[in-house]
JSON list of C-alpha atoms in Angstrom, two decimals:
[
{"chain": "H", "resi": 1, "resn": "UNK", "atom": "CA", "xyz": [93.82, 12.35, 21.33]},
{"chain": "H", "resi": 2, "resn": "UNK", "atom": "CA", "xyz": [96.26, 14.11, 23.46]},
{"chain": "H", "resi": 3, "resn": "UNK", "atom": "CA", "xyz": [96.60, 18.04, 23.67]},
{"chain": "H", "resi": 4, "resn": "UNK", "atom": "CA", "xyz": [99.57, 20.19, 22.39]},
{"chain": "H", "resi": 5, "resn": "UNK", "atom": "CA", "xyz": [100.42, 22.51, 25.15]},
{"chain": "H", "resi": 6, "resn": "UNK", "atom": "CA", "xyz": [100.84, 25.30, 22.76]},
{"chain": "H", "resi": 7, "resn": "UNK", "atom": "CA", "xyz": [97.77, 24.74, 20.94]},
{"chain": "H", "resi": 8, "resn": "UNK", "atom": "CA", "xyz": [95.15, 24.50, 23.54]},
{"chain": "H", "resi": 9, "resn": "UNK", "atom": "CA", "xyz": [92.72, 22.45, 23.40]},
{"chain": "H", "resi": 10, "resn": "UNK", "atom": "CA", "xyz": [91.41, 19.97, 21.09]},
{"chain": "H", "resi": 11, "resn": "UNK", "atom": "CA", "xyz": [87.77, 19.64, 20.04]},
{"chain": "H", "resi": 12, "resn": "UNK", "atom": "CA", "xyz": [86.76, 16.36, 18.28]},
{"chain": "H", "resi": 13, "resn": "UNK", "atom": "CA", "xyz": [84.85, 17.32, 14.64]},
{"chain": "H", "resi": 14, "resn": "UNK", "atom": "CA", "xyz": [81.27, 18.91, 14.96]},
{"chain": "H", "resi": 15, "resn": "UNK", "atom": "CA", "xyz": [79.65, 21.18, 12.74]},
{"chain": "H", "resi": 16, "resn": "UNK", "atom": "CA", "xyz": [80.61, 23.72, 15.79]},
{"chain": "H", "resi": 17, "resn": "UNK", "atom": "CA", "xyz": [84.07, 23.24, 15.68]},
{"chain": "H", "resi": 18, "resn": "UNK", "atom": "CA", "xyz": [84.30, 23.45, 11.81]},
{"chain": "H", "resi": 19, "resn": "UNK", "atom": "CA", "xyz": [82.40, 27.40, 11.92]},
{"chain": "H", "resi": 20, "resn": "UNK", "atom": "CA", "xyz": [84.77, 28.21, 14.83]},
{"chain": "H", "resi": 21, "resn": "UNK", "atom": "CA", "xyz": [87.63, 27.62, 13.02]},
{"chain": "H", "resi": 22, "resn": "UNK", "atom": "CA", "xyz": [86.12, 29.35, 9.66]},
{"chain": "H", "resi": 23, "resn": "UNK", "atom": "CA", "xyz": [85.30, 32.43, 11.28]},
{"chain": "H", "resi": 24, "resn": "UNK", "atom": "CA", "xyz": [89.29, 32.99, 12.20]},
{"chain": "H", "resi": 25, "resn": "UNK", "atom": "CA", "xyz": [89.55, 32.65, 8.23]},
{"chain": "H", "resi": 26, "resn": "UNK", "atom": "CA", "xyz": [89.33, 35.87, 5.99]},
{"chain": "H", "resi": 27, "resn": "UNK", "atom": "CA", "xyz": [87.71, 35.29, 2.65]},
{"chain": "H", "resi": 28, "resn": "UNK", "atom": "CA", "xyz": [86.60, 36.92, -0.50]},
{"chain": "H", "resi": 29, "resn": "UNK", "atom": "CA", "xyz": [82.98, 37.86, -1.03]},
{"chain": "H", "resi": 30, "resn": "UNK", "atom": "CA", "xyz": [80.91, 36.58, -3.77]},
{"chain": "H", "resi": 31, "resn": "UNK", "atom": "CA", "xyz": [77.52, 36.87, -4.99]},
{"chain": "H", "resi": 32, "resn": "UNK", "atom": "CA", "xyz": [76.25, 33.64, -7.06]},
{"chain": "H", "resi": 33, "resn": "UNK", "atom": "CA", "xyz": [72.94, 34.22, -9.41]},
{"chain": "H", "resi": 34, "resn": "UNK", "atom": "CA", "xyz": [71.47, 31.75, -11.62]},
{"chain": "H", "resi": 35, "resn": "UNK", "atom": "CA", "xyz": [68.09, 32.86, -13.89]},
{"chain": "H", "resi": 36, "resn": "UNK", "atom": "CA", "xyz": [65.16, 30.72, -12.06]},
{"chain": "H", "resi": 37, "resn": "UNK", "atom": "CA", "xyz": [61.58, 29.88, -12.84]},
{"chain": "H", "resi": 38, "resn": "UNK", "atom": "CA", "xyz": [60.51, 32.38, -11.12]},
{"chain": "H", "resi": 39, "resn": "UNK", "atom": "CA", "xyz": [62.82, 35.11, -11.39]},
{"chain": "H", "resi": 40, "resn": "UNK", "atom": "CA", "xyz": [66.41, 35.45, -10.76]},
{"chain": "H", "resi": 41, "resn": "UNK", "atom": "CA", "xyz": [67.83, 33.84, -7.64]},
{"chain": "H", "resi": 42, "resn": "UNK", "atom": "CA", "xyz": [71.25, 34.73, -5.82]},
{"chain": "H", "resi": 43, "resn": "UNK", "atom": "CA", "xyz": [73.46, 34.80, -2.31]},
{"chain": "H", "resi": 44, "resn": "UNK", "atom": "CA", "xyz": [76.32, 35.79, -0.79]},
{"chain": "H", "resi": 45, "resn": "UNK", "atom": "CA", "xyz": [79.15, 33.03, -1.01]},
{"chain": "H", "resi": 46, "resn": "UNK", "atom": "CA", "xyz": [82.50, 32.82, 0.52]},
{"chain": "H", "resi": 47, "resn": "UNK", "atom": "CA", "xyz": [83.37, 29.62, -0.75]},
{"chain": "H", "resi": 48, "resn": "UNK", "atom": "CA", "xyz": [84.19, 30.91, -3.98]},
{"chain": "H", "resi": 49, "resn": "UNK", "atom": "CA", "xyz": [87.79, 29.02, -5.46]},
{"chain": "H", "resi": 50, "resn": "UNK", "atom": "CA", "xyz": [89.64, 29.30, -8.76]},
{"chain": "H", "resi": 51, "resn": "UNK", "atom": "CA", "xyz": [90.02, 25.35, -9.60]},
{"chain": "H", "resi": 52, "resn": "UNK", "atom": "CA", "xyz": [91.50, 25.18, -12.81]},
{"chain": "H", "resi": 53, "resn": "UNK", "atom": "CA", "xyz": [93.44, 27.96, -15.17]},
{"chain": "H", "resi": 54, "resn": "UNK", "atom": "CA", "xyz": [92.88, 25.68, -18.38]},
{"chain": "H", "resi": 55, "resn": "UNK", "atom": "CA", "xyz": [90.42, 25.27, -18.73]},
{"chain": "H", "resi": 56, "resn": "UNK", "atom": "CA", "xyz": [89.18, 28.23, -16.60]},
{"chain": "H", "resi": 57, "resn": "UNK", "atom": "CA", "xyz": [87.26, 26.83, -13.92]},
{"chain": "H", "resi": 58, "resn": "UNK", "atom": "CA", "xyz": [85.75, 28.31, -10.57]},
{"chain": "H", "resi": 59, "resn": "UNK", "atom": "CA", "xyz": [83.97, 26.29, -7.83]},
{"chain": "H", "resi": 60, "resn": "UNK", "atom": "CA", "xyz": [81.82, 27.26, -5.10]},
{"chain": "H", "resi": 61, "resn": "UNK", "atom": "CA", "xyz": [79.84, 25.47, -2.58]},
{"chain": "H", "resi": 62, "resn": "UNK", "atom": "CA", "xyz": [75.72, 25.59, -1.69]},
{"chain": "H", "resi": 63, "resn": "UNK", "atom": "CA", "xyz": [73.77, 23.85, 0.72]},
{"chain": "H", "resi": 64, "resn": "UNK", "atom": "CA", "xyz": [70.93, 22.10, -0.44]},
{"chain": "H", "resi": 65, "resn": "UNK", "atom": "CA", "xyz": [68.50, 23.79, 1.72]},
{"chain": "H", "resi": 66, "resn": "UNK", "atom": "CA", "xyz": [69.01, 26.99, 0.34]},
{"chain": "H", "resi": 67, "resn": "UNK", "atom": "CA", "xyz": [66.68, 28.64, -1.34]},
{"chain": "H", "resi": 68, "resn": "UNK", "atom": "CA", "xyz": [68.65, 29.80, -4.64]},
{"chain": "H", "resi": 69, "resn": "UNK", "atom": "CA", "xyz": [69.33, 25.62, -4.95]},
{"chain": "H", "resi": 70, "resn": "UNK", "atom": "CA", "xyz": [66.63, 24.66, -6.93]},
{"chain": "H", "resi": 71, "resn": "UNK", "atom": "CA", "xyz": [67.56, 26.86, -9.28]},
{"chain": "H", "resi": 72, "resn": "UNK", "atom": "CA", "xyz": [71.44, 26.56, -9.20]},
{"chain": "H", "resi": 73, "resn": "UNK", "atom": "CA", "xyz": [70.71, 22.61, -9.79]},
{"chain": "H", "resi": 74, "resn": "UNK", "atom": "CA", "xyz": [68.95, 23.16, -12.89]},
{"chain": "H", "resi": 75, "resn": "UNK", "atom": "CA", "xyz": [71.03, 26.14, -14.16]},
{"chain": "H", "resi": 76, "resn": "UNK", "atom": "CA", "xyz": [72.92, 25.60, -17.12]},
{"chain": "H", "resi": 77, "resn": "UNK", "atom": "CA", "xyz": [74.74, 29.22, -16.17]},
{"chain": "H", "resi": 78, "resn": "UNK", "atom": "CA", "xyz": [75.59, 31.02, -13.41]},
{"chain": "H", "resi": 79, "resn": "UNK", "atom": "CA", "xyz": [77.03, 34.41, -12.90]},
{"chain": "H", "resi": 80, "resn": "UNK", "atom": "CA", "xyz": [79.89, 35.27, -10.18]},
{"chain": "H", "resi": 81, "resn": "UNK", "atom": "CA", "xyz": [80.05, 38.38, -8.84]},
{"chain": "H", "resi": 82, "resn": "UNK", "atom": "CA", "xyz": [83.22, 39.79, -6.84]},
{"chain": "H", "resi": 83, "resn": "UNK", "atom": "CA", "xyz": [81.89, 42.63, -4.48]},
{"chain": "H", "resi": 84, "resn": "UNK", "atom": "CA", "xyz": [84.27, 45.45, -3.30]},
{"chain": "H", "resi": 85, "resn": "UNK", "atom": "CA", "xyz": [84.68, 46.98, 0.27]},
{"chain": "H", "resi": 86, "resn": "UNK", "atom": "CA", "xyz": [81.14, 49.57, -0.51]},
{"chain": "H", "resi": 87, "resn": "UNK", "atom": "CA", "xyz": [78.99, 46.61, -1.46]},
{"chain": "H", "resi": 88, "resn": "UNK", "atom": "CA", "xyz": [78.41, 45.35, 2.46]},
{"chain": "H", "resi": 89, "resn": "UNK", "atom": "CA", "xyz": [75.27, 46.03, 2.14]},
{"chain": "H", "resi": 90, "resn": "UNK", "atom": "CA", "xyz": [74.58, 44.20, -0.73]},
{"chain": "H", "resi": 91, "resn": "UNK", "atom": "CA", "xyz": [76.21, 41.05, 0.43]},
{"chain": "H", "resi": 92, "resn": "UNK", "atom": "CA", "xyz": [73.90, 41.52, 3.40]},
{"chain": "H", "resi": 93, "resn": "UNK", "atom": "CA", "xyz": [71.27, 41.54, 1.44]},
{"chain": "H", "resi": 94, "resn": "UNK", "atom": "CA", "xyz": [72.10, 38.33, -0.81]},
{"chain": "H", "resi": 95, "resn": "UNK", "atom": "CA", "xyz": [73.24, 36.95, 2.66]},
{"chain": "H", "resi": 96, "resn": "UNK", "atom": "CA", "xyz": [69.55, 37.31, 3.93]},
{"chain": "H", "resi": 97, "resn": "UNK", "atom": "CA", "xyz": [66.86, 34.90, 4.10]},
{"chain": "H", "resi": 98, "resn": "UNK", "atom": "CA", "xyz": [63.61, 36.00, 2.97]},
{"chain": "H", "resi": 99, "resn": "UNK", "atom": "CA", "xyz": [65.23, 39.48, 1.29]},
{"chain": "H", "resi": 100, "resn": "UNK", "atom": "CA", "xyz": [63.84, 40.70, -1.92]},
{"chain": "H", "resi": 101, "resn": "UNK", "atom": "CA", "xyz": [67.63, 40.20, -3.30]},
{"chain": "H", "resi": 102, "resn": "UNK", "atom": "CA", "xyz": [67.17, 41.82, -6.92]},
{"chain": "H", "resi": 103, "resn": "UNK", "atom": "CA", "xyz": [64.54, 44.47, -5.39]},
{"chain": "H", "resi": 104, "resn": "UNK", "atom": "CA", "xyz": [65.68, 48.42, -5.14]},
{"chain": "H", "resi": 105, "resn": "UNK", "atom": "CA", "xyz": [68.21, 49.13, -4.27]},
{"chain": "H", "resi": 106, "resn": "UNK", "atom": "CA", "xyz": [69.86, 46.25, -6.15]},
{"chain": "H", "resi": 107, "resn": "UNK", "atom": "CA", "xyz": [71.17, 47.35, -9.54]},
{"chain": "H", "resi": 108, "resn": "UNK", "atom": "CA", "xyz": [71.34, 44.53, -12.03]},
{"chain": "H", "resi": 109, "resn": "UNK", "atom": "CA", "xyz": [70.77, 43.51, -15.88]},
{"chain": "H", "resi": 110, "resn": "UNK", "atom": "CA", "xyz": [70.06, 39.93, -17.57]},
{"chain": "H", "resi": 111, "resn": "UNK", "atom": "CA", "xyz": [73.35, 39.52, -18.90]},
{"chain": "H", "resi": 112, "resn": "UNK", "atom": "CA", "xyz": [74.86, 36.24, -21.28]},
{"chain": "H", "resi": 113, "resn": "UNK", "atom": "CA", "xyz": [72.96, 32.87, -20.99]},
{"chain": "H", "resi": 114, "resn": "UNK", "atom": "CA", "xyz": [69.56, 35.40, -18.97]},
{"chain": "H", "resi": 115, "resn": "UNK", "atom": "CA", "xyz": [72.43, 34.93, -16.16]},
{"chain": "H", "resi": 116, "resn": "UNK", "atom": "CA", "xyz": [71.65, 37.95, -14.44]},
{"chain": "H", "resi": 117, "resn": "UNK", "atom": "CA", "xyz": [74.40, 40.62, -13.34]},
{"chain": "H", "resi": 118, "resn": "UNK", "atom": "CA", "xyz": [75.22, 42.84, -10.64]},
{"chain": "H", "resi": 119, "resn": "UNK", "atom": "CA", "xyz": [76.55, 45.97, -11.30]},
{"chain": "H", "resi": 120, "resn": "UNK", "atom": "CA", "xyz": [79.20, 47.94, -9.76]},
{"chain": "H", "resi": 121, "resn": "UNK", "atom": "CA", "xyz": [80.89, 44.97, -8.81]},
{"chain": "H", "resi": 122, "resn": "UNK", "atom": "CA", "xyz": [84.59, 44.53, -8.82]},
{"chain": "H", "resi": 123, "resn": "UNK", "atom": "CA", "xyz": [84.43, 41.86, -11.58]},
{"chain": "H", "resi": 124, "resn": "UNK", "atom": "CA", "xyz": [82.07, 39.71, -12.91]},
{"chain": "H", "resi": 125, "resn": "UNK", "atom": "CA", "xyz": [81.92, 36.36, -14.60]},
{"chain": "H", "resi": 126, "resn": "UNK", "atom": "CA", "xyz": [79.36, 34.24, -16.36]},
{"chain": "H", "resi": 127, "resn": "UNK", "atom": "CA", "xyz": [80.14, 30.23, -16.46]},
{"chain": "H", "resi": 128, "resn": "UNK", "atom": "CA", "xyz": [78.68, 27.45, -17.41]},
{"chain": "H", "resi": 129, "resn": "UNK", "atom": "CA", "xyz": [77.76, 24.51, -15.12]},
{"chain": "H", "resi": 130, "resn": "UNK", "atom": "CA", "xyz": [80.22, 21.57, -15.68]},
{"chain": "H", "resi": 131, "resn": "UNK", "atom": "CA", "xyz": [79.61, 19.10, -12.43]},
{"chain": "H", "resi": 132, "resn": "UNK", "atom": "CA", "xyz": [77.39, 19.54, -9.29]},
{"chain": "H", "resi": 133, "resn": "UNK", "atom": "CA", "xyz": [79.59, 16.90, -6.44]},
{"chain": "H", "resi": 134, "resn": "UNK", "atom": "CA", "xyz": [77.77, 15.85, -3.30]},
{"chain": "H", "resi": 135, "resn": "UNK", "atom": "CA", "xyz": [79.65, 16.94, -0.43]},
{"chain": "H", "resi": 136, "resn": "UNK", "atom": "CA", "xyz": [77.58, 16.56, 2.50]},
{"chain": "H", "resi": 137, "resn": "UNK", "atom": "CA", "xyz": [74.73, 18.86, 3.21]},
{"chain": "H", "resi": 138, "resn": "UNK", "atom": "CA", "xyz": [76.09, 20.47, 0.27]},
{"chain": "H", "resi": 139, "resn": "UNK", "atom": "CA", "xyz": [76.98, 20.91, -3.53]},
{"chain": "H", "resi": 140, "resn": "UNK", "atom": "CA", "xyz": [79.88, 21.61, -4.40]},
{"chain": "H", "resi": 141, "resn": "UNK", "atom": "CA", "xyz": [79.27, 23.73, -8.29]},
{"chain": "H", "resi": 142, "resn": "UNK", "atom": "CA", "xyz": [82.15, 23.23, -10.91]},
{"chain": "H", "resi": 143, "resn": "UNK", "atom": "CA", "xyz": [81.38, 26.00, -13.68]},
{"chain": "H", "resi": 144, "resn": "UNK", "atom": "CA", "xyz": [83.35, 26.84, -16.80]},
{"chain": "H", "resi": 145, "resn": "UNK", "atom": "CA", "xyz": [84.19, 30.81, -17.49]},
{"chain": "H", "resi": 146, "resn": "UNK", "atom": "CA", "xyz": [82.35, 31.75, -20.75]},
{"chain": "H", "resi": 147, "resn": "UNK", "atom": "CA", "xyz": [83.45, 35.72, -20.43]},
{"chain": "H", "resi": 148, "resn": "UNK", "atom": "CA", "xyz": [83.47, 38.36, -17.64]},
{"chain": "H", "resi": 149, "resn": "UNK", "atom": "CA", "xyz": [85.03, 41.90, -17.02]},
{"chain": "H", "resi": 150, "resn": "UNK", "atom": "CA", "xyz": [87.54, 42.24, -14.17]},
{"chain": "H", "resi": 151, "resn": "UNK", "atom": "CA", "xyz": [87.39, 45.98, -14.57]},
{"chain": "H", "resi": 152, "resn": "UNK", "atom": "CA", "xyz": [85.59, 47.54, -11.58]},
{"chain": "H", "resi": 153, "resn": "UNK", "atom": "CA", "xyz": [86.97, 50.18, -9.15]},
{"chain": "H", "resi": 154, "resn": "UNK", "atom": "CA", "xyz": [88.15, 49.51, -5.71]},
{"chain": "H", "resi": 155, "resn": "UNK", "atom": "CA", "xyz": [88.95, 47.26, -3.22]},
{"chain": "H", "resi": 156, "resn": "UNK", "atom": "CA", "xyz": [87.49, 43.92, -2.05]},
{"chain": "H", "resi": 157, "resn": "UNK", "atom": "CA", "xyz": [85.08, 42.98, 0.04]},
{"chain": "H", "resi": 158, "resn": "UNK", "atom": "CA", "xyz": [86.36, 40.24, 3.46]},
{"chain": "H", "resi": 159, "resn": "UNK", "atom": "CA", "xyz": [84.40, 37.99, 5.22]},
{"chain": "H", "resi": 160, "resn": "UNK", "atom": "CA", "xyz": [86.19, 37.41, 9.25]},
{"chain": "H", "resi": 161, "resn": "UNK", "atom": "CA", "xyz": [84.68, 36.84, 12.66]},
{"chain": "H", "resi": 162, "resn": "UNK", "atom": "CA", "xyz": [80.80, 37.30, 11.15]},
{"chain": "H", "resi": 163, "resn": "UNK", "atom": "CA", "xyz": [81.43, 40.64, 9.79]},
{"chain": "H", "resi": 164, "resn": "UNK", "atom": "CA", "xyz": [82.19, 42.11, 6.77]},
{"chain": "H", "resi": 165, "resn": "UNK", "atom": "CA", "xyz": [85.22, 43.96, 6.71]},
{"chain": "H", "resi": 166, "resn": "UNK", "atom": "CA", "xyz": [87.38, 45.71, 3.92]},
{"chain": "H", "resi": 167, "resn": "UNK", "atom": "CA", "xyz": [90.97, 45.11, 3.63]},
{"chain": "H", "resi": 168, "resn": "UNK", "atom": "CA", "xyz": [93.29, 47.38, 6.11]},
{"chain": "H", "resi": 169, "resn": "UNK", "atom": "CA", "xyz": [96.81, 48.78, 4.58]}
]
């Protein structure tokens, strides 16, 4: 491996490297529920990806070690949640490990399929689980869109550099 004078350095591939380079990448937030044994589970998720337009199809990736997988891997339906630029503190929240994620001041509602729903988001879906793909340490979730409402107020919600950020004009 030789470097580019223009482009620095090289690293060779680490788990390091690959979050360096991620946090230089903007992204979409998303909160990801599923109904669970014992109560509705959820977190934040920036992984979120349109696949497929027909079929409509959305992917998203969690790591197995999370604790909203054992319910995600039994799910039949999950619900997708697109949060605007005044929902940081919600994504913190569903970001957090150990949070009471559907506790006050979370508003929600079971919606279709018991999936439960956040409101005030910018849109919404509920989908149902076609494939769960080993990738790694993680899953990668293929789900179907049964229905949503892309109707909410506002402006997204970013993910950059470890902070949440809303978009700048």
């Amino acid at each position: 491996m030789t470097a580019t004078p223009d482009l620095g350095t090289p690293q060779l591939a680490s788990p390091d490297l690959l979050r360096s380079v991620f946090r230089r990448h903007a992204a979409g937030v998303a909160v990801i529920t599923a109904p669970g044994a014992e109560g509705p589970v959820g977190f934040t998720a920036t992984s979120l990806t349109s696949v497929s337009a027909e079929p409509p199809i959305v992917s998203f990736g969690i790591g197995v070690g999370a604790s909203s997988w054992p319910a995600i891997s039994t799910s039949d339906h999950i619900g997708v949640h697109i949060l605007g630029e005044h929902q940081q503190e919600l994504a913190g929240t569903f970001a957090r490990s150990g949070a009471d994620r559907f506790g006050a001041p979370t508003r929600w509602r079971n919606g279709p399929e018991d999936v439960p729903v956040l409101d005030d988001v910018l849109a919404w879906l509920v989908c149902r689980v076609v494939a769960r793909v080993p990738a790694g340490d993680h899953r990668i979730v293929l789900a179907e869109v049964v229905l949503g409402d892309p109707s909410g107020a506002g402006r997204p919600l970013l993910y950059h550099q470890g902070r949440f950020n809303g978009l700048r004009d």
